[in-house]
mmCIF file of C-alpha atoms in Angstrom:
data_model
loop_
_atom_site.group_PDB
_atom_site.id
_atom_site.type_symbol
_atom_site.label_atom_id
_atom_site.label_comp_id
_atom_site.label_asym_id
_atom_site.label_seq_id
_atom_site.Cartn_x
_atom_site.Cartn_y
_atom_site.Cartn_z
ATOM 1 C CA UNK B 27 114.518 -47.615 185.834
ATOM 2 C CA UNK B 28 117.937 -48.818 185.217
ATOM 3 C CA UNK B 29 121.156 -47.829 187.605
ATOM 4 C CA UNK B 30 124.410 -46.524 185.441
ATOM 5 C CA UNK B 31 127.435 -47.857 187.232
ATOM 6 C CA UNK B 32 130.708 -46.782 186.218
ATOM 7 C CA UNK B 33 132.598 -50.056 185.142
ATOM 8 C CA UNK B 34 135.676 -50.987 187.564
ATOM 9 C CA UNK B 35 139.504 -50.522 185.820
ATOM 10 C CA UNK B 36 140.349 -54.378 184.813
ATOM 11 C CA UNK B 37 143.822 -54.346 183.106
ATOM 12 C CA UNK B 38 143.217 -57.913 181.381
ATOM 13 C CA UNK B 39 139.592 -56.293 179.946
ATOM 14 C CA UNK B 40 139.915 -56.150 176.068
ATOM 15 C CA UNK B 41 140.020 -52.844 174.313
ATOM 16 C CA UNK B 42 137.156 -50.453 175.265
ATOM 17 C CA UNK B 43 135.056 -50.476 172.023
ATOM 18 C CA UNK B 44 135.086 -54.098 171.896
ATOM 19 C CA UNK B 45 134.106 -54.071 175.812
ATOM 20 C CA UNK B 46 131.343 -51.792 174.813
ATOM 21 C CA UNK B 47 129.335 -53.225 171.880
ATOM 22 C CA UNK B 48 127.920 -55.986 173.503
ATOM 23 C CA UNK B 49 126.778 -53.135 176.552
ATOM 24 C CA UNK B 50 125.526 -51.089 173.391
ATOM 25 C CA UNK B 51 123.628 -53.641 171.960
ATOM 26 C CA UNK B 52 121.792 -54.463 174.947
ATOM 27 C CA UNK B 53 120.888 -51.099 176.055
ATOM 28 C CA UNK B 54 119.365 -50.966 172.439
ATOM 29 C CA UNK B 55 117.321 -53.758 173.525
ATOM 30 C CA UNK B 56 116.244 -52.710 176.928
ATOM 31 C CA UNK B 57 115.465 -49.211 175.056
ATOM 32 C CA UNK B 58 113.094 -50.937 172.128
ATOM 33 C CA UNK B 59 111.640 -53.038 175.125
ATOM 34 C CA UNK B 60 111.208 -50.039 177.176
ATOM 35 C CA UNK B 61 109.244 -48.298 174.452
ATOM 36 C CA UNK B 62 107.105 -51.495 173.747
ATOM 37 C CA UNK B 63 105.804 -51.321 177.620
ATOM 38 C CA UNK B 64 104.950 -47.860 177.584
ATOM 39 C CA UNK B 65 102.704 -47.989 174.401
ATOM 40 C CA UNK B 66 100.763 -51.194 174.250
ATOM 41 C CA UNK B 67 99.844 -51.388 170.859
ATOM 42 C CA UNK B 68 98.168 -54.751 170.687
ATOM 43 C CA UNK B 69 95.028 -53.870 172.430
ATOM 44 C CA UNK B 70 94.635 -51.286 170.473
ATOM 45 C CA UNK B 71 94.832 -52.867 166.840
ATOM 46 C CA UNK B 72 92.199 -52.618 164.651
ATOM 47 C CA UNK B 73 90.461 -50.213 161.660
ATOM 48 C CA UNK B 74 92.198 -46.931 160.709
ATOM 49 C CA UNK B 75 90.795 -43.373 162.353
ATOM 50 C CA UNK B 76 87.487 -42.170 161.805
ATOM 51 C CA UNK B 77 86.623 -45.745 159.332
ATOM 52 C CA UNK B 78 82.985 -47.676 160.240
ATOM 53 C CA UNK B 79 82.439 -50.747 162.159
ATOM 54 C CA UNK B 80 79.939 -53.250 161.175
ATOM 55 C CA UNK B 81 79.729 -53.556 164.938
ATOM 56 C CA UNK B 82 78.419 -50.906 165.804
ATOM 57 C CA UNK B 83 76.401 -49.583 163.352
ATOM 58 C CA UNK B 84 73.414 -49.859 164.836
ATOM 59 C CA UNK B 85 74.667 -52.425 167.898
ATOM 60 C CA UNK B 86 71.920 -54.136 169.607
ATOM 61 C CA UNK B 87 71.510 -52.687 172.968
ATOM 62 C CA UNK B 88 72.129 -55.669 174.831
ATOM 63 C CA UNK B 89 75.899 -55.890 173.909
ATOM 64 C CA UNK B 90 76.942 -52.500 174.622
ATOM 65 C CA UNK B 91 77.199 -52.741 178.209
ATOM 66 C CA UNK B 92 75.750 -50.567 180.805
ATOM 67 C CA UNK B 93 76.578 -46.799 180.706
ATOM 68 C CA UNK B 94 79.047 -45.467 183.096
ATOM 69 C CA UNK B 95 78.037 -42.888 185.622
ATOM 70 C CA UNK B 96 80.991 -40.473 186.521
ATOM 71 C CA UNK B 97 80.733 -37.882 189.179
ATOM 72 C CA UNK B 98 80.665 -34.609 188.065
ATOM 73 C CA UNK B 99 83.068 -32.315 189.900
ATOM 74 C CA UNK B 100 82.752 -35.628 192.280
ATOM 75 C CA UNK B 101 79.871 -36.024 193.943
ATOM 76 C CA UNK B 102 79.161 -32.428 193.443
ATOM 77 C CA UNK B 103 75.407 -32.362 194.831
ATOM 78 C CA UNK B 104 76.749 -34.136 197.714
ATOM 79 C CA UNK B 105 79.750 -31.783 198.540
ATOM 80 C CA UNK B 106 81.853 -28.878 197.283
ATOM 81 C CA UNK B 107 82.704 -29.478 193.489
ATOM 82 C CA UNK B 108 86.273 -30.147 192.410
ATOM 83 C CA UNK B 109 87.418 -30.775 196.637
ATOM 84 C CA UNK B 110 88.595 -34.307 198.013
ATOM 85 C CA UNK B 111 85.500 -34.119 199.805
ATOM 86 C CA UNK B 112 83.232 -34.581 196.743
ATOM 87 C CA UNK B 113 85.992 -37.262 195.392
ATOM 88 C CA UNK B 114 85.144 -38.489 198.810
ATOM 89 C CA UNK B 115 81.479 -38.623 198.921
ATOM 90 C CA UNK B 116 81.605 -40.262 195.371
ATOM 91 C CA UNK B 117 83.390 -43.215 196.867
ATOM 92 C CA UNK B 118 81.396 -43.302 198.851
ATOM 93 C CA UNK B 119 78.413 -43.795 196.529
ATOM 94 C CA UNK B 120 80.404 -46.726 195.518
ATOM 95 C CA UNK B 121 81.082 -44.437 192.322
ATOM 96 C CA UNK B 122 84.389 -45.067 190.301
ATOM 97 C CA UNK B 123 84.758 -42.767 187.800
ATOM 98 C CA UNK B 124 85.489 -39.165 188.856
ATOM 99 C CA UNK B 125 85.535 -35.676 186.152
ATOM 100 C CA UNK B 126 87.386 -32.738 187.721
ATOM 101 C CA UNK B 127 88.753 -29.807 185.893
ATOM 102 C CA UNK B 128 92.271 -28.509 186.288
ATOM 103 C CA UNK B 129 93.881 -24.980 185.839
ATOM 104 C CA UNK B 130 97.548 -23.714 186.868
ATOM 105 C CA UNK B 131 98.505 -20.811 189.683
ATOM 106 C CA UNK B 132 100.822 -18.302 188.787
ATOM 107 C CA UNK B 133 103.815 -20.048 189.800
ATOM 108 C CA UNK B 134 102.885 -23.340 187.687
ATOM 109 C CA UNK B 135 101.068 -25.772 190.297
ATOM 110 C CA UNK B 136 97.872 -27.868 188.719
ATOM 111 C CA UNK B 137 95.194 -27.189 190.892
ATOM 112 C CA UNK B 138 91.308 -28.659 190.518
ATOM 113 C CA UNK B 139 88.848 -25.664 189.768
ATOM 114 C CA UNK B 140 86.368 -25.201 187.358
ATOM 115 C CA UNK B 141 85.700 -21.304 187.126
ATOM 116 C CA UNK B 142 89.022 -19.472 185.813
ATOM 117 C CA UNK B 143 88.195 -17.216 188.732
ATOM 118 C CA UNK B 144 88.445 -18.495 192.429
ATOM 119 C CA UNK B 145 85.006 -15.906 193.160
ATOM 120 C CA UNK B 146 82.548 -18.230 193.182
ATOM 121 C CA UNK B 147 83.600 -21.149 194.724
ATOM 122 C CA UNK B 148 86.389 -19.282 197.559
ATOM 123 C CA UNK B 149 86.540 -16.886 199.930
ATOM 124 C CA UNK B 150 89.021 -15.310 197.766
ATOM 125 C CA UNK B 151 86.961 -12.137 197.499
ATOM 126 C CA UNK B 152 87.189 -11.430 201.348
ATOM 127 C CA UNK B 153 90.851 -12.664 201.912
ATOM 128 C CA UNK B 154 92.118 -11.011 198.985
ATOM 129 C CA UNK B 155 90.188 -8.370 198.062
ATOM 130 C CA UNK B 156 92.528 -6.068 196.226
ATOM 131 C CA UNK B 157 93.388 -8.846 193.701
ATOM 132 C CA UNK B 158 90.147 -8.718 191.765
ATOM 133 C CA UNK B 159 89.341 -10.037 189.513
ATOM 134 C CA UNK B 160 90.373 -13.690 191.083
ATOM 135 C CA UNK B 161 91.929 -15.725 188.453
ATOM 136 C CA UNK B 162 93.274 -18.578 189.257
ATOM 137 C CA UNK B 163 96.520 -17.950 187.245
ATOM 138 C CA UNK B 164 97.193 -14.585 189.034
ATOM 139 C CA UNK B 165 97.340 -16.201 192.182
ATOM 140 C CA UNK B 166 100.369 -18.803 193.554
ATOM 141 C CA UNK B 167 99.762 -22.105 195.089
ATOM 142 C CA UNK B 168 100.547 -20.576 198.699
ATOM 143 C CA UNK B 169 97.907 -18.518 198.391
ATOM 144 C CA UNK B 170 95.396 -20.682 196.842
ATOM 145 C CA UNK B 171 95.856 -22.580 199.982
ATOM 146 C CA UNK B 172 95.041 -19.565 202.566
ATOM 147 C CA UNK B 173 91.151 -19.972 200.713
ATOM 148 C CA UNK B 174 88.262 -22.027 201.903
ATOM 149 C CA UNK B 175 86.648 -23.906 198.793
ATOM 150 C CA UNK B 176 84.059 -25.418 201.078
ATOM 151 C CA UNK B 177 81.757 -22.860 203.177
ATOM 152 C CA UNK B 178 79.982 -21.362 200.050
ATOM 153 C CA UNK B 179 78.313 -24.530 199.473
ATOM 154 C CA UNK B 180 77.814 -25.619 202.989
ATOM 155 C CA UNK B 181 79.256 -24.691 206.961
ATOM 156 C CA UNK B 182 79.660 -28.811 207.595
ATOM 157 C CA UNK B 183 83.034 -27.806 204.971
ATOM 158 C CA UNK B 184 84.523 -25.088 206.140
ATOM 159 C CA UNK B 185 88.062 -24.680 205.751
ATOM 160 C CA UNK B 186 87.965 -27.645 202.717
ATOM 161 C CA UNK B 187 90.605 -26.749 200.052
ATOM 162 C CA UNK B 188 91.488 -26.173 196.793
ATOM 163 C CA UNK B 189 93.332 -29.713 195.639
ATOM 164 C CA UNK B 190 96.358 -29.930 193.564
ATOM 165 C CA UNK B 191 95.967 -32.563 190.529
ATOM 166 C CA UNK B 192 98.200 -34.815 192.546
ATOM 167 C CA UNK B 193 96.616 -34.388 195.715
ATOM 168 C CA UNK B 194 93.468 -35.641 193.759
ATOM 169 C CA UNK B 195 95.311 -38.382 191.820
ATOM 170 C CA UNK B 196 97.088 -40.128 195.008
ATOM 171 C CA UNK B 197 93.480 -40.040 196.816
ATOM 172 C CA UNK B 198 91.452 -41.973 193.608
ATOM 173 C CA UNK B 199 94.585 -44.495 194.068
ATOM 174 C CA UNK B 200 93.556 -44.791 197.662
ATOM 175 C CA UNK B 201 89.762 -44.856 197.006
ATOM 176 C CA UNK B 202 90.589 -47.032 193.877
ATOM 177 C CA UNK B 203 88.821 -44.471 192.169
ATOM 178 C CA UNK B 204 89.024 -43.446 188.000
ATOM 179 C CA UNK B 205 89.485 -40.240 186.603
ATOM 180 C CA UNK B 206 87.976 -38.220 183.651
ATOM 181 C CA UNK B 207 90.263 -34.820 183.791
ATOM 182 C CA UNK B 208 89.079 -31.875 181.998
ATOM 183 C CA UNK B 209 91.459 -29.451 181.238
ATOM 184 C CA UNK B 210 89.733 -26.139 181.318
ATOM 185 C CA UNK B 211 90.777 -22.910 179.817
ATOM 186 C CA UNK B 212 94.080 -24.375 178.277
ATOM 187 C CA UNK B 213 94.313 -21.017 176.270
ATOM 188 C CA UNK B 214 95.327 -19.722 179.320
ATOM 189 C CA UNK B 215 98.066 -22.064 180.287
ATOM 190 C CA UNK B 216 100.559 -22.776 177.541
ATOM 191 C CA UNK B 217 101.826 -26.105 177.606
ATOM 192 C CA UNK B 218 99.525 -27.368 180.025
ATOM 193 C CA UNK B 219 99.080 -30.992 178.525
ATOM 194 C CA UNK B 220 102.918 -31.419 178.507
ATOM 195 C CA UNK B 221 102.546 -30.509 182.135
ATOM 196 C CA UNK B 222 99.334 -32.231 183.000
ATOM 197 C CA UNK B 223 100.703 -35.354 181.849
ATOM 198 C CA UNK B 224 104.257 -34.881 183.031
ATOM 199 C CA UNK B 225 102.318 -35.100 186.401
ATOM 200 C CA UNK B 226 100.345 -38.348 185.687
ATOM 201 C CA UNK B 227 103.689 -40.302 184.615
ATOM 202 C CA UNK B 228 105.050 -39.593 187.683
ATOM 203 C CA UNK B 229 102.137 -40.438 189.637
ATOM 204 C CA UNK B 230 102.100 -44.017 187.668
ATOM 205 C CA UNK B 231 98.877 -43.219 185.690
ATOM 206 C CA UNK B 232 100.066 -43.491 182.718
ATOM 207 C CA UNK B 233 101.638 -46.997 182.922
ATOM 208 C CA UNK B 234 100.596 -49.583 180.380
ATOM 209 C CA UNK B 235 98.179 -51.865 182.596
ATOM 210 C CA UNK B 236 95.949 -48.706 184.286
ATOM 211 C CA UNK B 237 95.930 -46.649 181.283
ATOM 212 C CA UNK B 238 93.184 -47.092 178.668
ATOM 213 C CA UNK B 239 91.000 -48.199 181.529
ATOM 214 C CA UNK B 240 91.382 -45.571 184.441
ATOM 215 C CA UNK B 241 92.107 -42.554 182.656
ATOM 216 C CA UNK B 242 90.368 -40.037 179.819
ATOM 217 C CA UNK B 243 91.364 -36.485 179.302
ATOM 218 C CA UNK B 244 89.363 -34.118 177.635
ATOM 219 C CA UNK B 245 88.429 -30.457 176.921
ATOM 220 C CA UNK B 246 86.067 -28.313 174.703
ATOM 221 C CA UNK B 247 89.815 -27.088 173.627
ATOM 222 C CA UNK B 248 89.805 -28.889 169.936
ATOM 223 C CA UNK B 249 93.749 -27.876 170.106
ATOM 224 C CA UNK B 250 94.088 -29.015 173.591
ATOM 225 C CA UNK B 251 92.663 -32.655 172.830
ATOM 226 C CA UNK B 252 95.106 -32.476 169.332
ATOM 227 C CA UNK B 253 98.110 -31.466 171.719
ATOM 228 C CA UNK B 254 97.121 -34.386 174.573
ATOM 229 C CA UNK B 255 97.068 -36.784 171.430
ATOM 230 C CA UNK B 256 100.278 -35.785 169.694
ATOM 231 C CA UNK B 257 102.318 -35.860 172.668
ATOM 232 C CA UNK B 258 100.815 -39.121 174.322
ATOM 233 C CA UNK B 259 99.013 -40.830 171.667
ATOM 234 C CA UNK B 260 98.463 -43.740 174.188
ATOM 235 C CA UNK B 261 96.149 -41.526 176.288
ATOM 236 C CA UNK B 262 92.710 -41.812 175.490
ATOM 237 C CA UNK B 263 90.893 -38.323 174.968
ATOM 238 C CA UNK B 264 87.243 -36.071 174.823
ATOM 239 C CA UNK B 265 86.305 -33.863 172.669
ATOM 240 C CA UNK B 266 83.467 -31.700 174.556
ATOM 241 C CA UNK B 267 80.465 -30.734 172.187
ATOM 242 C CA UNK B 268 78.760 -31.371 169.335
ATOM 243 C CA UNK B 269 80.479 -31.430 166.132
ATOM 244 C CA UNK B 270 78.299 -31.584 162.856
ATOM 245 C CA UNK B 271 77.842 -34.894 161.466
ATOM 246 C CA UNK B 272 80.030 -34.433 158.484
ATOM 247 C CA UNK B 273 82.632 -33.449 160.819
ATOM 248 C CA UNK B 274 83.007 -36.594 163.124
ATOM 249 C CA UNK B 275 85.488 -38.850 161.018
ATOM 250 C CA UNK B 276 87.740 -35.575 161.362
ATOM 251 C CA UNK B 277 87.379 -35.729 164.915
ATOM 252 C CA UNK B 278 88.364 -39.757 165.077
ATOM 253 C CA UNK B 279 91.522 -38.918 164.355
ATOM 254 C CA UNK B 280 92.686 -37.483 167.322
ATOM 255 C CA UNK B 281 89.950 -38.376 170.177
ATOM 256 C CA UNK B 282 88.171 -41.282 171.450
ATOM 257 C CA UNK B 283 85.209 -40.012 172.448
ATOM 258 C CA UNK B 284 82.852 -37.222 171.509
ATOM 259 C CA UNK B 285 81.371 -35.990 174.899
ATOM 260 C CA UNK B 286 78.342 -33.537 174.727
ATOM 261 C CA UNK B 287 75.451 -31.833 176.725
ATOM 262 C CA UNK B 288 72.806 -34.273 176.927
ATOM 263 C CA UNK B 289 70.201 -31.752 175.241
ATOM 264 C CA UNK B 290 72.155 -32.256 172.223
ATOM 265 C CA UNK B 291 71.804 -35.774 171.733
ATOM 266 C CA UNK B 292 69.361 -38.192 169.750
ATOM 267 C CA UNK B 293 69.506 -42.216 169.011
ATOM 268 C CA UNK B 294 70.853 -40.732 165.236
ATOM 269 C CA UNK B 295 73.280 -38.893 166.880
ATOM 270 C CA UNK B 296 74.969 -41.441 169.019
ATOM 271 C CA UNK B 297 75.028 -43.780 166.527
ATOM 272 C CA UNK B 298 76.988 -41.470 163.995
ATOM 273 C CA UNK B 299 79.162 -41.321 166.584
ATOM 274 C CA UNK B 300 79.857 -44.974 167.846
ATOM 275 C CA UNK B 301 79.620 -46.330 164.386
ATOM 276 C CA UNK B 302 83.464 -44.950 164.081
ATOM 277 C CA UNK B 303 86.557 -45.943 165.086
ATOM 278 C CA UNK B 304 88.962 -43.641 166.819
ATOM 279 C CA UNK B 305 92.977 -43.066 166.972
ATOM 280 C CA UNK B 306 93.313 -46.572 168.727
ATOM 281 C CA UNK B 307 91.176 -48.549 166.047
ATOM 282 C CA UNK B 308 88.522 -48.790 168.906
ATOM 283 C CA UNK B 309 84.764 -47.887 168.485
ATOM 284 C CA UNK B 310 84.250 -44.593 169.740
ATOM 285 C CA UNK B 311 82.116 -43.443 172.427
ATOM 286 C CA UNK B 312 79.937 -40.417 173.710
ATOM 287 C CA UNK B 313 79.709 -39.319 177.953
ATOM 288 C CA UNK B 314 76.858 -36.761 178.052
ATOM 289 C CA UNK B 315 76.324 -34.278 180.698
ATOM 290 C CA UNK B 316 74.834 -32.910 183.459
ATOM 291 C CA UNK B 317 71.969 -35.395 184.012
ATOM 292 C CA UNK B 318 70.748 -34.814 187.585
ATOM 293 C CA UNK B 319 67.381 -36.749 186.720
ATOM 294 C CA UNK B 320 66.531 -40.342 186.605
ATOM 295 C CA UNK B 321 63.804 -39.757 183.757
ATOM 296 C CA UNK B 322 66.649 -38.422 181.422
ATOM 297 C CA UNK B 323 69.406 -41.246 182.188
ATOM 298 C CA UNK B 324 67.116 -44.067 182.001
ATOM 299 C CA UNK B 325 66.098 -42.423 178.312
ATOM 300 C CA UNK B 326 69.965 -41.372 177.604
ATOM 301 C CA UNK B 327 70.698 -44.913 178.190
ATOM 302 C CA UNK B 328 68.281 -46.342 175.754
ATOM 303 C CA UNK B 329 69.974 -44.004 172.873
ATOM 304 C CA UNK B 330 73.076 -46.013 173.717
ATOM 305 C CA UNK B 331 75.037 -43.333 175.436
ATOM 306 C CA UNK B 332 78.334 -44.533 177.278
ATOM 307 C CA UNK B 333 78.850 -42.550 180.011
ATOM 308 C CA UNK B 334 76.310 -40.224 181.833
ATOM 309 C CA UNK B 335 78.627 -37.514 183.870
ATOM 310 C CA UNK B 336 76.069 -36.481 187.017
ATOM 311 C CA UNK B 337 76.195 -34.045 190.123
ATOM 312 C CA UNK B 338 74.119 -36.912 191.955
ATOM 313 C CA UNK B 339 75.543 -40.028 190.549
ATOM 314 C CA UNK B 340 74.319 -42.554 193.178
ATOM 315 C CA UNK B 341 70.730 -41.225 192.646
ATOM 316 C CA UNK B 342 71.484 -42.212 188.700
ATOM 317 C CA UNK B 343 72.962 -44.863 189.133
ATOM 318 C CA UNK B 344 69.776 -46.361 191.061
ATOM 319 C CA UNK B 345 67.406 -44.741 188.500
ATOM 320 C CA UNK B 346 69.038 -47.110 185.602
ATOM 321 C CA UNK B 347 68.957 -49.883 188.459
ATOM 322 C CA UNK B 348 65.186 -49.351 188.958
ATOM 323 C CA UNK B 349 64.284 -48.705 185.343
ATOM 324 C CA UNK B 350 65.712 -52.576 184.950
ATOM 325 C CA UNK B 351 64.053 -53.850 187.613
ATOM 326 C CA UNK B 352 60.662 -52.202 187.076
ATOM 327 C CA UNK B 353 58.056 -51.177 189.456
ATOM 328 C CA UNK B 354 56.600 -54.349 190.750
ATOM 329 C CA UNK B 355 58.642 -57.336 188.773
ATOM 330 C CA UNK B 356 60.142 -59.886 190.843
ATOM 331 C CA UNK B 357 63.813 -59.809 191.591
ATOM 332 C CA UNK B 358 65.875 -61.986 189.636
ATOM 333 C CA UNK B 359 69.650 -62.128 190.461
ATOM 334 C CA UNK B 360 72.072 -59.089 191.406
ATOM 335 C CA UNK B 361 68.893 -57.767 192.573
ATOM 336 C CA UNK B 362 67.512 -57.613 189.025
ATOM 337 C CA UNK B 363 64.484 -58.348 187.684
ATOM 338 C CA UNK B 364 62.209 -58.311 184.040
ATOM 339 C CA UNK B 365 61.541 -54.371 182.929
ATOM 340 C CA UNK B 366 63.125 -53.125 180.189
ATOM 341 C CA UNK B 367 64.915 -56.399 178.744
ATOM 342 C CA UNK B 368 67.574 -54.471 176.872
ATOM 343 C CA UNK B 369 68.444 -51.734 179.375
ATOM 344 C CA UNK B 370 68.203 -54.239 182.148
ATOM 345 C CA UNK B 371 70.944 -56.469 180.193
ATOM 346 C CA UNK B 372 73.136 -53.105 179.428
ATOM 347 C CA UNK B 373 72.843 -52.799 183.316
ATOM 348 C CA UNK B 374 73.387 -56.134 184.925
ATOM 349 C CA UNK B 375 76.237 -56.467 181.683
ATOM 350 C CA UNK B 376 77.724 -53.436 183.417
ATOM 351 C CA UNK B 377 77.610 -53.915 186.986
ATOM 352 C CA UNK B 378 79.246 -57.613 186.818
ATOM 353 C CA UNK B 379 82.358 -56.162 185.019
ATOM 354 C CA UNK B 380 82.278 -53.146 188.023
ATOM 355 C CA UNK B 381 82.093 -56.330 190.092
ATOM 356 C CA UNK B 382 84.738 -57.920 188.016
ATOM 357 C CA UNK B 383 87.157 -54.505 188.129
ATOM 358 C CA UNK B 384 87.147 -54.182 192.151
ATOM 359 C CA UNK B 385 87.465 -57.912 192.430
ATOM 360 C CA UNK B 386 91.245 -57.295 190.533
#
């Protein structure tokens, strides 16, 4: 930020437009540099929306990298979805990347919930139970807070709470944590992106060094992702489902990735999808979900998937680690050893740039 300071009275100062073009100029200068900082460009560079790359159409398996598992809701097998206490338990799965899903009260706070009523996952029902049916936009913050989001899925939680977006987004900073934000129901909240974001800027998540690699948004809202896109075209974005294959170079346009139930995907299907580039000129990507299964990962994988979003994503993440290592080959390093060659390189690829991530 830059201070304004009112200039002093000097009586031997020249005239005041002469004093104030060389001020003028600068502040142009810190303004164009200002604007290069906040949208890096450069990494970005490369083909135009929604073209092919050569490189990834088909990419060998070995130099796509591991998939990354994010924890659904957090660690939402583990502990109540969408609380700091499945953020938590994530962490503690030595987990980075985190989906939650944010909505707004009645009096305009961003709170974490998936359901756009507070029913299933409060006590809302008993505390409040002449304000059927629940929505979370007919109730303020204040009294969002009176609920307990944690005894419905277990007593060890009682009295956990419903999180505000930047409750949740100064605890992954602590846990050095990653976030995959799904903004549900945006029909339902005009001008929720302008918000949402207004919210990660001041919470530094959207500054140029954190922000392609700690943050996606994304929504099954096709004019939600647009909206995200148009206003912060730096901010990479989801589209959740599964657009027709003529479609996709539509969809490059304005989002990164194309993230869709796992039921809906084959090896054809991925690869119409990564073999285009998206708003940045990068290749784009697909996150499937809910996988809760090692079978299913370990197979997702193999189609080339690049995220697999998981209630239980410890348990996946040792499924791909096992599926490398094999039943009864002998470890190699990181714990590795010969199975699958290509899914064990994918895995060991990704886990030393995990390693290489916390080591920054």
């Amino acid at each position: 930020m830059t201070s304004h300071r009112p200039a002093g009275h000097d009586r031997t100062a020249p005239p005041s437009g002469a004093r104030r073009r060389p001020r003028d100029r600068l502040g142009a200068g810190l303004i164009a540099l200002g604007l290069a900082l906040l949208i890096p460009v450069g990494p970005w560079f490369g083909a135009g929306p929604g073209s092919a790359t050569a490189a990834a159409a088909p990419l060998p398996r070995a130099a796509v990298g591991a998939p990354l598992v994010i924890a659904h809701r957090g660690a939402s097998g583990h502990a109540p979805e969408n609380t700091l206490a499945a953020v938590d338990a994530a962490a503690e799965q030595g987990v980075t990347w985190v989906e939650v899903d944010v909505q707004r009260t009645r009096d305009g706070e961003l709170v974490l919930l998936h359901d756009t009523t507070l029913r299933r996952t409060t006590d809302a029902a008993e505390r409040f139970p002449d304000r059927a049916p629940w929505n979370v936009g007919d109730l303020d913050l204040a009294e969002v807070r009176q609920l307990d989001a944690g005894s419905w899925f277990s007593p060890k939680f009682a009295g956990e709470r419903v999180p505000t977006l930047r409750e949740l987004l100064r605890r992954l900073d602590r846990n050095g944590q990653r976030l995959l934000l799904e903004i549900k129901a945006p029909a339902r909240y005009p001008g929720i992106e302008r918000e949402i974001l207004r919210e990660l800027a001041r919470e530094g998540w959207l500054r140029p060094l954190r922000l392609y690699g700690s943050l996606i948004l994304q929504s099954f809202d096709e004019t939600s992702v647009r909206t995200v896109h148009r206003l912060a075209p730096q901010v990479k974005t989801g589209f959740l489902g599964s657009p027709g294959r003529d479609a996709l170079a539509g969809y490059a346009s304005f989002t990164h990735q194309i993230n869709s139930r796992h039921t809906d995907l084959t090896v054809d299907r991925v690869a119409d999808v990564r073999k285009l580039r998206g708003p940045h000129g990068r290749r784009m990507e697909v996150f499937t979900w809910t996988v809760d299964d090692g079978p299913t990962a370990v197979r997702l994988a193999g189609m080339g998937v690049d995220g697999i979003i998981s209630n239980r994503p410890g348990e996946i993440r040792e499924a791909l680690r096992g599926a490398v290592r094999g039943p009864s080959a002998p470890e190699e390093e990181n714990g590795a050893a010969s199975g699958d060659p290509a899914l064990r390189t994918r895995v060991l690829d990704g886990g030393r740039a995990a390693a290489g991530r916390r080591r920054r």
